[in-house]
PDB file of C-alpha atoms in Angstrom:
ATOM      1  CA  MET A   1    -206.948 -60.468 -74.188  1.00 53.00           C
ATOM      2  CA  ALA A   2    -207.898 -62.366 -77.127  1.00 69.00           C
ATOM      3  CA  GLU A   3    -208.026 -66.069 -77.527  1.00 93.00           C
ATOM      4  CA  PHE A   4    -205.705 -67.954 -79.343  1.00 97.00           C
ATOM      5  CA  THR A   5    -204.875 -71.573 -80.514  1.00 98.00           C
ATOM      6  CA  VAL A   6    -201.837 -73.602 -80.681  1.00 98.00           C
ATOM      7  CA  ARG A   7    -201.137 -75.773 -83.896  1.00 98.00           C
ATOM      8  CA  PRO A   8    -198.690 -77.245 -87.048  1.00 98.00           C
ATOM      9  CA  ALA A   9    -196.615 -74.941 -88.542  1.00 98.00           C
ATOM     10  CA  ARG A  10    -196.467 -74.752 -91.802  1.00 98.00           C
ATOM     11  CA  THR A  11    -193.257 -73.222 -94.102  1.00 98.00           C
ATOM     12  CA  ARG A  12    -195.264 -69.784 -94.488  1.00 98.00           C
ATOM     13  CA  ASP A  13    -194.687 -69.154 -91.483  1.00 98.00           C
ATOM     14  CA  VAL A  14    -191.619 -69.625 -91.052  1.00 98.00           C
ATOM     15  CA  ARG A  15    -190.240 -66.122 -91.308  1.00 98.00           C
ATOM     16  CA  ARG A  16    -192.957 -64.953 -88.593  1.00 98.00           C
ATOM     17  CA  ILE A  17    -191.030 -67.600 -86.389  1.00 98.00           C
ATOM     18  CA  GLN A  18    -187.855 -65.726 -86.996  1.00 97.00           C
ATOM     19  CA  ALA A  19    -189.030 -62.616 -86.478  1.00 97.00           C
ATOM     20  CA  LEU A  20    -190.397 -63.734 -83.253  1.00 97.00           C
ATOM     21  CA  LEU A  21    -186.976 -65.006 -83.116  1.00 96.00           C
ATOM     22  CA  GLU A  22    -184.610 -62.316 -83.105  1.00 95.00           C
ATOM     23  CA  PRO A  23    -185.496 -59.764 -80.316  1.00 94.00           C
ATOM     24  CA  PHE A  24    -184.388 -62.932 -77.957  1.00 91.00           C
ATOM     25  CA  VAL A  25    -181.408 -62.851 -80.082  1.00 91.00           C
ATOM     26  CA  GLN A  26    -180.384 -59.236 -79.788  1.00 91.00           C
ATOM     27  CA  ARG A  27    -181.122 -59.729 -76.135  1.00 89.00           C
ATOM     28  CA  ARG A  28    -178.769 -63.069 -75.641  1.00 83.00           C
ATOM     29  CA  ILE A  29    -181.911 -65.342 -74.422  1.00 84.00           C
ATOM     30  CA  LEU A  30    -181.639 -67.511 -77.445  1.00 86.00           C
ATOM     31  CA  LEU A  31    -179.286 -68.288 -79.526  1.00 83.00           C
ATOM     32  CA  GLY A  32    -180.046 -67.668 -83.520  1.00 88.00           C
ATOM     33  CA  LYS A  33    -180.809 -69.316 -86.015  1.00 91.00           C
ATOM     34  CA  ASP A  34    -180.132 -69.308 -89.646  1.00 93.00           C
ATOM     35  CA  LEU A  35    -183.358 -69.463 -92.560  1.00 96.00           C
ATOM     36  CA  VAL A  36    -183.048 -72.653 -93.602  1.00 96.00           C
ATOM     37  CA  VAL A  37    -182.535 -74.565 -90.625  1.00 94.00           C
ATOM     38  CA  LEU A  38    -185.765 -72.709 -89.696  1.00 97.00           C
ATOM     39  CA  TYR A  39    -187.513 -73.810 -92.259  1.00 97.00           C
ATOM     40  CA  GLU A  40    -186.313 -77.370 -92.370  1.00 96.00           C
ATOM     41  CA  ALA A  41    -187.365 -78.198 -88.685  1.00 97.00           C
ATOM     42  CA  THR A  42    -191.051 -76.552 -89.955  1.00 98.00           C
ATOM     43  CA  GLN A  43    -192.160 -79.986 -89.095  1.00 98.00           C
ATOM     44  CA  GLN A  44    -191.061 -80.306 -84.971  1.00 98.00           C
ATOM     45  CA  PHE A  45    -192.542 -76.639 -84.481  1.00 98.00           C
ATOM     46  CA  LEU A  46    -196.387 -75.062 -83.438  1.00 98.00           C
ATOM     47  CA  VAL A  47    -197.697 -71.321 -83.558  1.00 98.00           C
ATOM     48  CA  ALA A  48    -199.154 -70.045 -81.178  1.00 98.00           C
ATOM     49  CA  GLU A  49    -201.653 -67.393 -83.153  1.00 97.00           C
ATOM     50  CA  ASP A  50    -204.308 -64.439 -81.458  1.00 97.00           C
ATOM     51  CA  SER A  51    -207.397 -64.547 -83.093  1.00 94.00           C
ATOM     52  CA  ASP A  52    -206.237 -61.920 -85.766  1.00 94.00           C
ATOM     53  CA  GLY A  53    -203.935 -64.410 -86.743  1.00 95.00           C
ATOM     54  CA  GLU A  54    -201.037 -62.468 -85.547  1.00 96.00           C
ATOM     55  CA  LEU A  55    -197.677 -65.223 -84.669  1.00 97.00           C
ATOM     56  CA  ILE A  56    -197.639 -64.807 -80.216  1.00 98.00           C
ATOM     57  CA  GLY A  57    -195.633 -68.158 -79.556  1.00 98.00           C
ATOM     58  CA  CYS A  58    -193.881 -71.282 -81.028  1.00 98.00           C
ATOM     59  CA  GLY A  59    -192.303 -73.810 -79.680  1.00 98.00           C
ATOM     60  CA  ALA A  60    -190.516 -77.031 -81.219  1.00 98.00           C
ATOM     61  CA  LEU A  61    -190.388 -80.870 -80.512  1.00 98.00           C
ATOM     62  CA  HIS A  62    -186.920 -82.181 -81.590  1.00 96.00           C
ATOM     63  CA  VAL A  63    -186.431 -85.862 -81.201  1.00 96.00           C
ATOM     64  CA  MET A  64    -182.739 -87.200 -79.696  1.00 93.00           C
ATOM     65  CA  TRP A  65    -183.034 -90.993 -79.111  1.00 93.00           C
ATOM     66  CA  GLU A  66    -185.766 -93.139 -79.193  1.00 95.00           C
ATOM     67  CA  ASP A  67    -187.130 -92.332 -75.719  1.00 96.00           C
ATOM     68  CA  LEU A  68    -185.866 -88.453 -75.871  1.00 95.00           C
ATOM     69  CA  GLY A  69    -186.807 -85.766 -76.911  1.00 96.00           C
ATOM     70  CA  GLU A  70    -186.166 -82.001 -76.586  1.00 95.00           C
ATOM     71  CA  VAL A  71    -188.545 -78.928 -76.093  1.00 97.00           C
ATOM     72  CA  ARG A  72    -186.506 -76.005 -78.469  1.00 95.00           C
ATOM     73  CA  THR A  73    -187.334 -72.606 -79.310  1.00 96.00           C
ATOM     74  CA  LEU A  74    -189.773 -71.274 -76.819  1.00 97.00           C
ATOM     75  CA  ILE A  75    -191.468 -68.020 -77.444  1.00 97.00           C
ATOM     76  CA  VAL A  76    -193.754 -66.077 -76.365  1.00 97.00           C
ATOM     77  CA  ALA A  77    -194.675 -62.207 -77.182  1.00 96.00           C
ATOM     78  CA  ASP A  78    -194.719 -59.851 -74.463  1.00 93.00           C
ATOM     79  CA  GLY A  79    -197.446 -58.804 -74.646  1.00 94.00           C
ATOM     80  CA  TRP A  80    -199.013 -62.340 -74.369  1.00 96.00           C
ATOM     81  CA  LEU A  81    -196.484 -63.191 -71.377  1.00 95.00           C
ATOM     82  CA  HIS A  82    -198.465 -64.894 -68.489  1.00 95.00           C
ATOM     83  CA  HIS A  83    -201.865 -65.738 -70.320  1.00 96.00           C
ATOM     84  CA  GLY A  84    -201.427 -69.658 -71.141  1.00 96.00           C
ATOM     85  CA  VAL A  85    -199.541 -68.661 -74.294  1.00 98.00           C
ATOM     86  CA  GLY A  86    -196.054 -70.413 -73.081  1.00 98.00           C
ATOM     87  CA  ARG A  87    -198.022 -73.956 -70.939  1.00 98.00           C
ATOM     88  CA  ALA A  88    -200.340 -74.828 -74.393  1.00 98.00           C
ATOM     89  CA  ILE A  89    -197.461 -75.224 -76.794  1.00 98.00           C
ATOM     90  CA  VAL A  90    -195.820 -77.266 -73.854  1.00 98.00           C
ATOM     91  CA  GLU A  91    -198.593 -79.074 -73.502  1.00 98.00           C
ATOM     92  CA  ALA A  92    -199.265 -79.484 -77.361  1.00 98.00           C
ATOM     93  CA  LEU A  93    -196.031 -80.344 -77.596  1.00 98.00           C
ATOM     94  CA  GLU A  94    -195.755 -83.418 -74.671  1.00 98.00           C
ATOM     95  CA  GLU A  95    -198.516 -84.796 -76.839  1.00 98.00           C
ATOM     96  CA  ASN A  96    -196.467 -84.973 -79.617  1.00 98.00           C
ATOM     97  CA  ALA A  97    -193.817 -86.743 -78.120  1.00 98.00           C
ATOM     98  CA  ARG A  98    -196.195 -89.130 -76.368  1.00 98.00           C
ATOM     99  CA  ALA A  99    -197.316 -90.057 -79.788  1.00 98.00           C
ATOM    100  CA  LEU A 100    -193.633 -90.174 -81.224  1.00 98.00           C
ATOM    101  CA  GLY A 101    -192.926 -92.906 -78.433  1.00 98.00           C
ATOM    102  CA  LEU A 102    -190.348 -90.886 -76.200  1.00 98.00           C
ATOM    103  CA  SER A 103    -190.679 -90.953 -72.406  1.00 97.00           C
ATOM    104  CA  ARG A 104    -188.351 -87.793 -71.583  1.00 96.00           C
ATOM    105  CA  LEU A 105    -188.105 -84.595 -72.351  1.00 97.00           C
ATOM    106  CA  PHE A 106    -185.178 -82.231 -72.424  1.00 94.00           C
ATOM    107  CA  CYS A 107    -184.611 -78.355 -72.046  1.00 95.00           C
ATOM    108  CA  LEU A 108    -182.156 -75.938 -71.647  1.00 90.00           C
ATOM    109  CA  THR A 109    -183.756 -72.486 -69.726  1.00 93.00           C
ATOM    110  CA  PHE A 110    -183.038 -69.432 -68.223  1.00 91.00           C
ATOM    111  CA  GLU A 111    -186.698 -69.811 -66.889  1.00 94.00           C
ATOM    112  CA  VAL A 112    -186.600 -72.727 -64.794  1.00 95.00           C
ATOM    113  CA  ASP A 113    -189.713 -71.207 -62.949  1.00 97.00           C
ATOM    114  CA  PHE A 114    -192.041 -71.873 -65.637  1.00 97.00           C
ATOM    115  CA  PHE A 115    -190.195 -75.688 -66.878  1.00 98.00           C
ATOM    116  CA  THR A 116    -190.493 -76.596 -63.222  1.00 97.00           C
ATOM    117  CA  ARG A 117    -194.349 -76.148 -62.896  1.00 97.00           C
ATOM    118  CA  ARG A 118    -194.381 -78.095 -65.837  1.00 98.00           C
ATOM    119  CA  GLY A 119    -192.890 -81.016 -63.919  1.00 98.00           C
ATOM    120  CA  PHE A 120    -189.353 -80.533 -65.044  1.00 97.00           C
ATOM    121  CA  GLU A 121    -186.151 -80.824 -62.636  1.00 96.00           C
ATOM    122  CA  PRO A 122    -182.844 -79.785 -63.241  1.00 94.00           C
ATOM    123  CA  ILE A 123    -180.751 -82.061 -64.002  1.00 89.00           C
ATOM    124  CA  GLY A 124    -176.829 -83.298 -63.559  1.00 78.00           C
ATOM    125  CA  GLU A 125    -174.471 -84.178 -65.668  1.00 70.00           C
ATOM    126  CA  GLN A 126    -174.871 -87.947 -67.219  1.00 67.00           C
ATOM    127  CA  VAL A 127    -178.218 -88.506 -68.127  1.00 75.00           C
ATOM    128  CA  VAL A 128    -178.194 -90.976 -70.459  1.00 78.00           C
ATOM    129  CA  ASP A 129    -176.267 -94.877 -70.261  1.00 81.00           C
ATOM    130  CA  PRO A 130    -172.624 -94.595 -71.897  1.00 79.00           C
ATOM    131  CA  ASP A 131    -173.960 -96.634 -74.879  1.00 83.00           C
ATOM    132  CA  VAL A 132    -176.456 -94.246 -75.745  1.00 85.00           C
ATOM    133  CA  TYR A 133    -174.202 -91.559 -74.933  1.00 74.00           C
ATOM    134  CA  SER A 134    -171.435 -92.433 -77.663  1.00 83.00           C
ATOM    135  CA  GLN A 135    -173.871 -92.268 -80.176  1.00 83.00           C
ATOM    136  CA  LEU A 136    -175.822 -89.179 -79.275  1.00 81.00           C
ATOM    137  CA  ILE A 137    -171.751 -88.022 -79.562  1.00 82.00           C
ATOM    138  CA  ARG A 138    -171.754 -88.999 -82.858  1.00 85.00           C
ATOM    139  CA  SER A 139    -174.865 -86.134 -83.751  1.00 82.00           C
ATOM    140  CA  PRO A 140    -173.770 -82.542 -85.354  1.00 82.00           C
ATOM    141  CA  ASP A 141    -176.663 -80.977 -83.643  1.00 80.00           C
ATOM    142  CA  GLU A 142    -175.599 -78.781 -81.108  1.00 79.00           C
ATOM    143  CA  GLY A 143    -178.542 -79.169 -78.927  1.00 75.00           C
ATOM    144  CA  VAL A 144    -177.460 -82.044 -78.620  1.00 81.00           C
ATOM    145  CA  ALA A 145    -174.439 -81.066 -77.335  1.00 74.00           C
ATOM    146  CA  GLU A 146    -176.071 -78.395 -75.159  1.00 78.00           C
ATOM    147  CA  PHE A 147    -177.956 -82.416 -73.987  1.00 81.00           C
ATOM    148  CA  LEU A 148    -174.666 -83.622 -73.245  1.00 73.00           C
ATOM    149  CA  ASP A 149    -173.169 -80.815 -71.752  1.00 72.00           C
ATOM    150  CA  LEU A 150    -170.012 -80.616 -74.491  1.00 72.00           C
ATOM    151  CA  ALA A 151    -166.884 -78.210 -74.089  1.00 65.00           C
ATOM    152  CA  HIS A 152    -166.817 -76.548 -77.226  1.00 61.00           C
ATOM    153  CA  VAL A 153    -171.062 -75.432 -75.927  1.00 67.00           C
ATOM    154  CA  LYS A 154    -170.764 -73.924 -72.952  1.00 61.00           C
ATOM    155  CA  PRO A 155    -170.819 -70.317 -73.884  1.00 61.00           C
ATOM    156  CA  ASN A 156    -173.647 -70.768 -75.685  1.00 59.00           C
ATOM    157  CA  THR A 157    -175.664 -72.200 -72.353  1.00 60.00           C
ATOM    158  CA  LEU A 158    -173.604 -69.881 -69.217  1.00 65.00           C
ATOM    159  CA  GLY A 159    -176.654 -69.216 -67.194  1.00 73.00           C
ATOM    160  CA  ASN A 160    -178.943 -71.795 -68.741  1.00 84.00           C
ATOM    161  CA  THR A 161    -180.393 -74.806 -66.598  1.00 91.00           C
ATOM    162  CA  ARG A 162    -180.782 -77.830 -68.179  1.00 89.00           C
ATOM    163  CA  MET A 163    -184.083 -79.851 -66.574  1.00 93.00           C
ATOM    164  CA  MET A 164    -185.693 -82.979 -67.694  1.00 95.00           C
ATOM    165  CA  LYS A 165    -189.512 -84.259 -67.508  1.00 97.00           C
ATOM    166  CA  ARG A 166    -190.537 -87.525 -67.722  1.00 97.00           C
ATOM    167  CA  LEU A 167    -193.770 -88.108 -69.499  1.00 97.00           C
TER     168      LEU A 167
END
């Protein structure tokens, strides 16, 4: 297996991120994202490339609150699974989170074992104090609604586990 690098995404990567995402949307593992949403989130993404410049993975860090972020859209191409790509992306996202002053990371995942090995633990329903909850509930972001475990996103989260890591 060739080497790979992890770097910040650029706008020219966005269509490749969407192409990487699409098979997972078809398999109902991840929710689809409109191209405009991906472009708007370019600065949140890191990408992994092989030595030929092929996109083999990606992940995003979304800030939710002063101490809280979410690992989103973590994808590794099937041929690169179990070669350290996902681990490298998550470690880089954690570095970014620390640099931003975040102390907790959330994820919503089917890959419980992967995230458990990285220090994430399943969480219950009430993980923020009522004042923060009252602010977060105002967010139009579906990921925030999934974090809060709101009823209107339950169909999106069936089978997923809500997990948290303290940095």
